[in-house]
Amino acid sequence: MPATKDNIITLPDKQLRQRSQKVNVVTDEVRQVIADMKAATLDWEAHRPHELGVALAAVQINKPLKIIVVRNDFEDKNDKSFHVFINPNITKFEGPMEDDYEGCLSVTDVYGKVPRYSKIRMRALNENGEPIRVRAEGFLARIIQHEVDHTAGVMFVDHIENNPEAFYKLTDEGKLEKLDYEQVRSTGVFRD
Ligand code: NI
């Protein structure tokens, strides 16, 4: 059975706050986790009319391994291919910091304006276990920072939990609107 959106865990599930383990060898089990991550992301997207399933970390399907998958094309839903980064490590953060909107497949119906570095450099292994280096800026840099956070048990809401003005919801028409801070609190997305 391929993984579905129902394999994705969401806050306040505490499993999301754990640190993921390093992958030593790309085994069949690791390859299965990667296939499940892609399938779960695409199934989630199939149920969301206004959003693209941009990326996922393995911990989000409750497999706490340092693996992230990132969509190749953020604009085109028909391109269902992903980059795979194993043991991702951001080696350089470069400014300026920029605020922009983020959502997360593990944070249901809450969006935020999150400060991130505008450029990063990352080292990782690819799907074949070969070392790679990545330089990213803009939206891709943002996504990579968000996903690498997941491998350390950090959620995007943690960056803005003291900023009541930073929260948004998506309307039925697919537009972002301010979300009341008390309403956000009541969803249990913040750390205890
Ligand atoms: Ni996320």
PDB file of C-alpha atoms and ligand atoms in Angstrom:
ATOM      1  CA  MET A   1       0.000   0.000   0.000  1.00  0.00           C
ATOM      2  CA  PRO A   2       1.488   3.363  -0.956  1.00  0.00           C
ATOM      3  CA  ALA A   3       1.547   6.043   1.748  1.00  0.00           C
ATOM      4  CA  THR A   4      -1.241   8.619   1.730  1.00  0.00           C
ATOM      5  CA  LYS A   5      -1.886  12.001   3.343  1.00  0.00           C
ATOM      6  CA  ASP A   6      -3.148  10.076   6.377  1.00  0.00           C
ATOM      7  CA  ASN A   7       0.449   9.009   7.089  1.00  0.00           C
ATOM      8  CA  ILE A   8       1.347  12.655   7.747  1.00  0.00           C
ATOM      9  CA  ILE A   9       1.324  13.524  11.442  1.00  0.00           C
ATOM     10  CA  THR A  10       0.290  17.012  12.571  1.00  0.00           C
ATOM     11  CA  LEU A  11       0.741  19.261  15.590  1.00  0.00           C
ATOM     12  CA  PRO A  12       0.196  18.961  18.511  1.00  0.00           C
ATOM     13  CA  ASP A  13       1.681  15.460  17.937  1.00  0.00           C
ATOM     14  CA  LYS A  14       4.881  15.519  20.001  1.00  0.00           C
ATOM     15  CA  GLN A  15       6.680  13.157  17.601  1.00  0.00           C
ATOM     16  CA  LEU A  16       7.250  16.214  15.414  1.00  0.00           C
ATOM     17  CA  ARG A  17       9.458  17.740  18.127  1.00  0.00           C
ATOM     18  CA  GLN A  18      12.008  14.917  18.144  1.00  0.00           C
ATOM     19  CA  ARG A  19      15.423  15.081  16.521  1.00  0.00           C
ATOM     20  CA  SER A  20      15.828  12.826  13.494  1.00  0.00           C
ATOM     21  CA  GLN A  21      18.614  10.271  13.219  1.00  0.00           C
ATOM     22  CA  LYS A  22      21.426  10.386  10.691  1.00  0.00           C
ATOM     23  CA  VAL A  23      21.200   7.904   7.807  1.00  0.00           C
ATOM     24  CA  ASN A  24      24.354   5.759   7.623  1.00  0.00           C
ATOM     25  CA  VAL A  25      23.582   3.642   4.570  1.00  0.00           C
ATOM     26  CA  VAL A  26      20.909   4.052   1.897  1.00  0.00           C
ATOM     27  CA  THR A  27      19.143   0.738   2.403  1.00  0.00           C
ATOM     28  CA  ASP A  28      15.916  -0.582   0.876  1.00  0.00           C
ATOM     29  CA  GLU A  29      14.182   0.605   4.032  1.00  0.00           C
ATOM     30  CA  VAL A  30      15.488   4.145   3.459  1.00  0.00           C
ATOM     31  CA  ARG A  31      14.379   3.995  -0.174  1.00  0.00           C
ATOM     32  CA  GLN A  32      10.908   2.926   0.992  1.00  0.00           C
ATOM     33  CA  VAL A  33      10.734   5.893   3.398  1.00  0.00           C
ATOM     34  CA  ILE A  34      11.635   8.219   0.501  1.00  0.00           C
ATOM     35  CA  ALA A  35       8.955   6.665  -1.745  1.00  0.00           C
ATOM     36  CA  ASP A  36       6.388   7.021   1.063  1.00  0.00           C
ATOM     37  CA  MET A  37       7.343  10.677   1.627  1.00  0.00           C
ATOM     38  CA  LYS A  38       6.770  11.477  -2.042  1.00  0.00           C
ATOM     39  CA  ALA A  39       3.487   9.536  -2.198  1.00  0.00           C
ATOM     40  CA  ALA A  40       2.135  11.159   0.985  1.00  0.00           C
ATOM     41  CA  THR A  41       3.016  14.651  -0.276  1.00  0.00           C
ATOM     42  CA  LEU A  42       1.348  14.095  -3.652  1.00  0.00           C
ATOM     43  CA  ASP A  43      -1.762  12.587  -2.035  1.00  0.00           C
ATOM     44  CA  TRP A  44      -1.993  15.570   0.350  1.00  0.00           C
ATOM     45  CA  GLU A  45      -1.743  17.891  -2.654  1.00  0.00           C
ATOM     46  CA  ALA A  46      -4.487  16.001  -4.494  1.00  0.00           C
ATOM     47  CA  HIS A  47      -6.838  16.961  -1.634  1.00  0.00           C
ATOM     48  CA  ARG A  48      -5.844  20.666  -1.512  1.00  0.00           C
ATOM     49  CA  PRO A  49      -7.264  22.783  -4.363  1.00  0.00           C
ATOM     50  CA  HIS A  50      -5.113  25.883  -3.831  1.00  0.00           C
ATOM     51  CA  GLU A  51      -1.781  24.493  -2.685  1.00  0.00           C
ATOM     52  CA  LEU A  52       1.246  22.627  -3.914  1.00  0.00           C
ATOM     53  CA  GLY A  53       2.882  19.959  -1.753  1.00  0.00           C
ATOM     54  CA  VAL A  54       6.291  21.601  -1.877  1.00  0.00           C
ATOM     55  CA  ALA A  55       8.403  19.510   0.480  1.00  0.00           C
ATOM     56  CA  LEU A  56       8.403  17.031   3.347  1.00  0.00           C
ATOM     57  CA  ALA A  57      10.742  15.741   6.037  1.00  0.00           C
ATOM     58  CA  ALA A  58      10.698  12.052   7.001  1.00  0.00           C
ATOM     59  CA  VAL A  59       9.684  12.814  10.593  1.00  0.00           C
ATOM     60  CA  GLN A  60       6.393  14.118   9.202  1.00  0.00           C
ATOM     61  CA  ILE A  61       5.427  10.552   8.306  1.00  0.00           C
ATOM     62  CA  ASN A  62       6.723   9.521  11.718  1.00  0.00           C
ATOM     63  CA  LYS A  63      10.041   8.149  10.391  1.00  0.00           C
ATOM     64  CA  PRO A  64      12.596  10.204  12.340  1.00  0.00           C
ATOM     65  CA  LEU A  65      15.441   9.970   9.809  1.00  0.00           C
ATOM     66  CA  LYS A  66      17.378  12.915   8.392  1.00  0.00           C
ATOM     67  CA  ILE A  67      15.768  12.905   4.958  1.00  0.00           C
ATOM     68  CA  ILE A  68      13.974  15.708   3.144  1.00  0.00           C
ATOM     69  CA  VAL A  69      12.293  15.768  -0.249  1.00  0.00           C
ATOM     70  CA  VAL A  70      11.758  19.017  -2.179  1.00  0.00           C
ATOM     71  CA  ARG A  71       9.642  19.428  -5.303  1.00  0.00           C
ATOM     72  CA  ASN A  72      11.598  20.170  -8.475  1.00  0.00           C
ATOM     73  CA  ASP A  73       9.072  22.688  -9.798  1.00  0.00           C
ATOM     74  CA  PHE A  74       7.035  24.801  -7.353  1.00  0.00           C
ATOM     75  CA  GLU A  75       4.779  26.227 -10.073  1.00  0.00           C
ATOM     76  CA  ASP A  76       3.741  23.146 -12.002  1.00  0.00           C
ATOM     77  CA  LYS A  77       1.552  20.541 -10.265  1.00  0.00           C
ATOM     78  CA  ASN A  78       2.092  18.217 -13.244  1.00  0.00           C
ATOM     79  CA  ASP A  79       5.784  17.910 -12.474  1.00  0.00           C
ATOM     80  CA  LYS A  80       5.645  15.343  -9.695  1.00  0.00           C
ATOM     81  CA  SER A  81       9.416  14.885  -9.332  1.00  0.00           C
ATOM     82  CA  PHE A  82      11.413  15.672  -6.199  1.00  0.00           C
ATOM     83  CA  HIS A  83      14.957  16.387  -5.101  1.00  0.00           C
ATOM     84  CA  VAL A  84      16.032  14.073  -2.265  1.00  0.00           C
ATOM     85  CA  PHE A  85      18.501  15.270   0.378  1.00  0.00           C
ATOM     86  CA  ILE A  86      19.803  12.844   2.992  1.00  0.00           C
ATOM     87  CA  ASN A  87      21.562  14.134   6.152  1.00  0.00           C
ATOM     88  CA  PRO A  88      21.080  17.739   5.009  1.00  0.00           C
ATOM     89  CA  ASN A  89      23.387  20.176   6.776  1.00  0.00           C
ATOM     90  CA  ILE A  90      23.240  23.912   6.185  1.00  0.00           C
ATOM     91  CA  THR A  91      26.855  25.068   6.253  1.00  0.00           C
ATOM     92  CA  LYS A  92      26.296  28.751   5.560  1.00  0.00           C
ATOM     93  CA  PHE A  93      23.442  31.194   6.139  1.00  0.00           C
ATOM     94  CA  GLU A  94      23.581  34.541   4.340  1.00  0.00           C
ATOM     95  CA  GLY A  95      21.413  37.584   4.856  1.00  0.00           C
ATOM     96  CA  PRO A  96      19.448  39.634   4.598  1.00  0.00           C
ATOM     97  CA  MET A  97      16.612  38.016   6.538  1.00  0.00           C
ATOM     98  CA  GLU A  98      13.325  38.099   4.672  1.00  0.00           C
ATOM     99  CA  ASP A  99       9.748  37.582   5.922  1.00  0.00           C
ATOM    100  CA  ASP A 100       7.474  35.495   3.741  1.00  0.00           C
ATOM    101  CA  TYR A 101       4.492  33.170   3.997  1.00  0.00           C
ATOM    102  CA  GLU A 102       4.948  29.531   4.962  1.00  0.00           C
ATOM    103  CA  GLY A 103       2.671  26.630   5.555  1.00  0.00           C
ATOM    104  CA  CYS A 104       3.414  23.090   6.614  1.00  0.00           C
ATOM    105  CA  LEU A 105       1.743  19.770   5.898  1.00  0.00           C
ATOM    106  CA  SER A 106       2.008  19.073   9.636  1.00  0.00           C
ATOM    107  CA  VAL A 107       0.367  22.347  10.742  1.00  0.00           C
ATOM    108  CA  THR A 108      -3.245  22.193   9.642  1.00  0.00           C
ATOM    109  CA  ASP A 109      -4.846  25.441   8.451  1.00  0.00           C
ATOM    110  CA  VAL A 110      -2.308  27.777  10.066  1.00  0.00           C
ATOM    111  CA  TYR A 111       0.104  29.834   7.930  1.00  0.00           C
ATOM    112  CA  GLY A 112       2.727  32.297   9.046  1.00  0.00           C
ATOM    113  CA  LYS A 113       5.021  35.048   7.889  1.00  0.00           C
ATOM    114  CA  VAL A 114       8.399  33.681   8.901  1.00  0.00           C
ATOM    115  CA  PRO A 115      11.831  35.337   8.860  1.00  0.00           C
ATOM    116  CA  ARG A 116      14.481  33.267   7.017  1.00  0.00           C
ATOM    117  CA  TYR A 117      17.917  33.859   5.583  1.00  0.00           C
ATOM    118  CA  SER A 118      17.775  34.704   1.895  1.00  0.00           C
ATOM    119  CA  LYS A 119      20.694  32.481   0.852  1.00  0.00           C
ATOM    120  CA  ILE A 120      22.074  29.189   2.141  1.00  0.00           C
ATOM    121  CA  ARG A 121      24.665  26.571   1.321  1.00  0.00           C
ATOM    122  CA  MET A 122      23.954  22.946   2.156  1.00  0.00           C
ATOM    123  CA  ARG A 123      25.787  19.661   2.124  1.00  0.00           C
ATOM    124  CA  ALA A 124      23.849  16.412   1.879  1.00  0.00           C
ATOM    125  CA  LEU A 125      23.829  12.980   0.284  1.00  0.00           C
ATOM    126  CA  ASN A 126      21.702  12.257  -2.764  1.00  0.00           C
ATOM    127  CA  GLU A 127      19.436   9.217  -3.155  1.00  0.00           C
ATOM    128  CA  ASN A 128      22.452   7.124  -4.160  1.00  0.00           C
ATOM    129  CA  GLY A 129      24.368   8.082  -1.040  1.00  0.00           C
ATOM    130  CA  GLU A 130      26.737  10.396  -2.932  1.00  0.00           C
ATOM    131  CA  PRO A 131      27.815  13.694  -1.341  1.00  0.00           C
ATOM    132  CA  ILE A 132      26.382  16.812  -2.941  1.00  0.00           C
ATOM    133  CA  ARG A 133      26.589  20.555  -2.339  1.00  0.00           C
ATOM    134  CA  VAL A 134      23.693  22.883  -2.913  1.00  0.00           C
ATOM    135  CA  ARG A 135      23.502  26.673  -3.041  1.00  0.00           C
ATOM    136  CA  ALA A 136      20.027  28.113  -2.827  1.00  0.00           C
ATOM    137  CA  GLU A 137      18.385  31.496  -2.540  1.00  0.00           C
ATOM    138  CA  GLY A 138      14.878  32.909  -2.311  1.00  0.00           C
ATOM    139  CA  PHE A 139      11.994  30.481  -1.976  1.00  0.00           C
ATOM    140  CA  LEU A 140      14.173  27.358  -2.330  1.00  0.00           C
ATOM    141  CA  ALA A 141      16.472  28.598   0.443  1.00  0.00           C
ATOM    142  CA  ARG A 142      13.381  29.185   2.594  1.00  0.00           C
ATOM    143  CA  ILE A 143      12.025  25.692   1.971  1.00  0.00           C
ATOM    144  CA  ILE A 144      15.353  24.058   2.748  1.00  0.00           C
ATOM    145  CA  GLN A 145      15.608  25.970   6.063  1.00  0.00           C
ATOM    146  CA  HIS A 146      12.027  24.915   6.920  1.00  0.00           C
ATOM    147  CA  GLU A 147      12.720  21.243   6.142  1.00  0.00           C
ATOM    148  CA  VAL A 148      16.112  21.084   7.870  1.00  0.00           C
ATOM    149  CA  ASP A 149      14.355  22.591  10.914  1.00  0.00           C
ATOM    150  CA  HIS A 150      12.021  19.574  10.866  1.00  0.00           C
ATOM    151  CA  THR A 151      15.016  17.224  11.189  1.00  0.00           C
ATOM    152  CA  ALA A 152      15.885  19.070  14.433  1.00  0.00           C
ATOM    153  CA  GLY A 153      12.310  18.971  15.741  1.00  0.00           C
ATOM    154  CA  VAL A 154      11.693  22.668  15.009  1.00  0.00           C
ATOM    155  CA  MET A 155       8.406  23.839  13.471  1.00  0.00           C
ATOM    156  CA  PHE A 156       7.827  27.113  11.568  1.00  0.00           C
ATOM    157  CA  VAL A 157       5.415  28.326  14.266  1.00  0.00           C
ATOM    158  CA  ASP A 158       8.290  28.232  16.785  1.00  0.00           C
ATOM    159  CA  HIS A 159       9.977  31.113  14.950  1.00  0.00           C
ATOM    160  CA  ILE A 160       6.930  33.387  15.277  1.00  0.00           C
ATOM    161  CA  GLU A 161       5.197  32.206  18.450  1.00  0.00           C
ATOM    162  CA  ASN A 162       5.759  35.614  20.097  1.00  0.00           C
ATOM    163  CA  ASN A 163       4.469  37.587  17.114  1.00  0.00           C
ATOM    164  CA  PRO A 164       0.639  37.714  17.186  1.00  0.00           C
ATOM    165  CA  GLU A 165       0.593  39.546  13.842  1.00  0.00           C
ATOM    166  CA  ALA A 166       2.411  36.815  11.932  1.00  0.00           C
ATOM    167  CA  PHE A 167      -0.420  34.286  11.574  1.00  0.00           C
ATOM    168  CA  TYR A 168      -2.717  33.698   8.618  1.00  0.00           C
ATOM    169  CA  LYS A 169      -5.380  31.321   7.348  1.00  0.00           C
ATOM    170  CA  LEU A 170      -6.286  30.300   3.816  1.00  0.00           C
ATOM    171  CA  THR A 171      -9.815  31.236   2.726  1.00  0.00           C
ATOM    172  CA  ASP A 172     -12.012  28.959   0.608  1.00  0.00           C
ATOM    173  CA  GLU A 173     -10.975  31.119  -2.345  1.00  0.00           C
ATOM    174  CA  GLY A 174      -7.305  30.420  -1.665  1.00  0.00           C
ATOM    175  CA  LYS A 175      -6.418  33.840  -0.225  1.00  0.00           C
ATOM    176  CA  LEU A 176      -4.390  34.415   2.938  1.00  0.00           C
ATOM    177  CA  GLU A 177      -6.157  36.336   5.711  1.00  0.00           C
ATOM    178  CA  LYS A 178      -5.012  37.339   9.202  1.00  0.00           C
ATOM    179  CA  LEU A 179      -5.718  34.680  11.801  1.00  0.00           C
ATOM    180  CA  ASP A 180      -6.581  35.609  15.371  1.00  0.00           C
ATOM    181  CA  TYR A 181      -3.707  34.815  17.747  1.00  0.00           C
ATOM    182  CA  GLU A 182      -5.959  33.319  20.426  1.00  0.00           C
ATOM    183  CA  GLN A 183      -7.417  31.042  17.781  1.00  0.00           C
ATOM    184  CA  VAL A 184      -3.891  29.941  16.840  1.00  0.00           C
ATOM    185  CA  ARG A 185      -3.082  29.252  20.484  1.00  0.00           C
ATOM    186  CA  SER A 186      -6.218  27.164  20.878  1.00  0.00           C
ATOM    187  CA  THR A 187      -5.058  24.797  18.095  1.00  0.00           C
ATOM    188  CA  GLY A 188      -2.194  23.616  20.322  1.00  0.00           C
ATOM    189  CA  VAL A 189       0.560  24.264  17.787  1.00  0.00           C
ATOM    190  CA  PHE A 190       2.862  26.006  20.259  1.00  0.00           C
ATOM    191  CA  ARG A 191       5.393  24.313  22.522  1.00  0.00           C
ATOM    192  CA  ASP A 192       4.234  23.771  26.097  1.00  0.00           C
TER     193      ASP A 192
HETATM  194 NI    NI B   1       6.811  21.604   7.302  1.00  0.00          NI
END
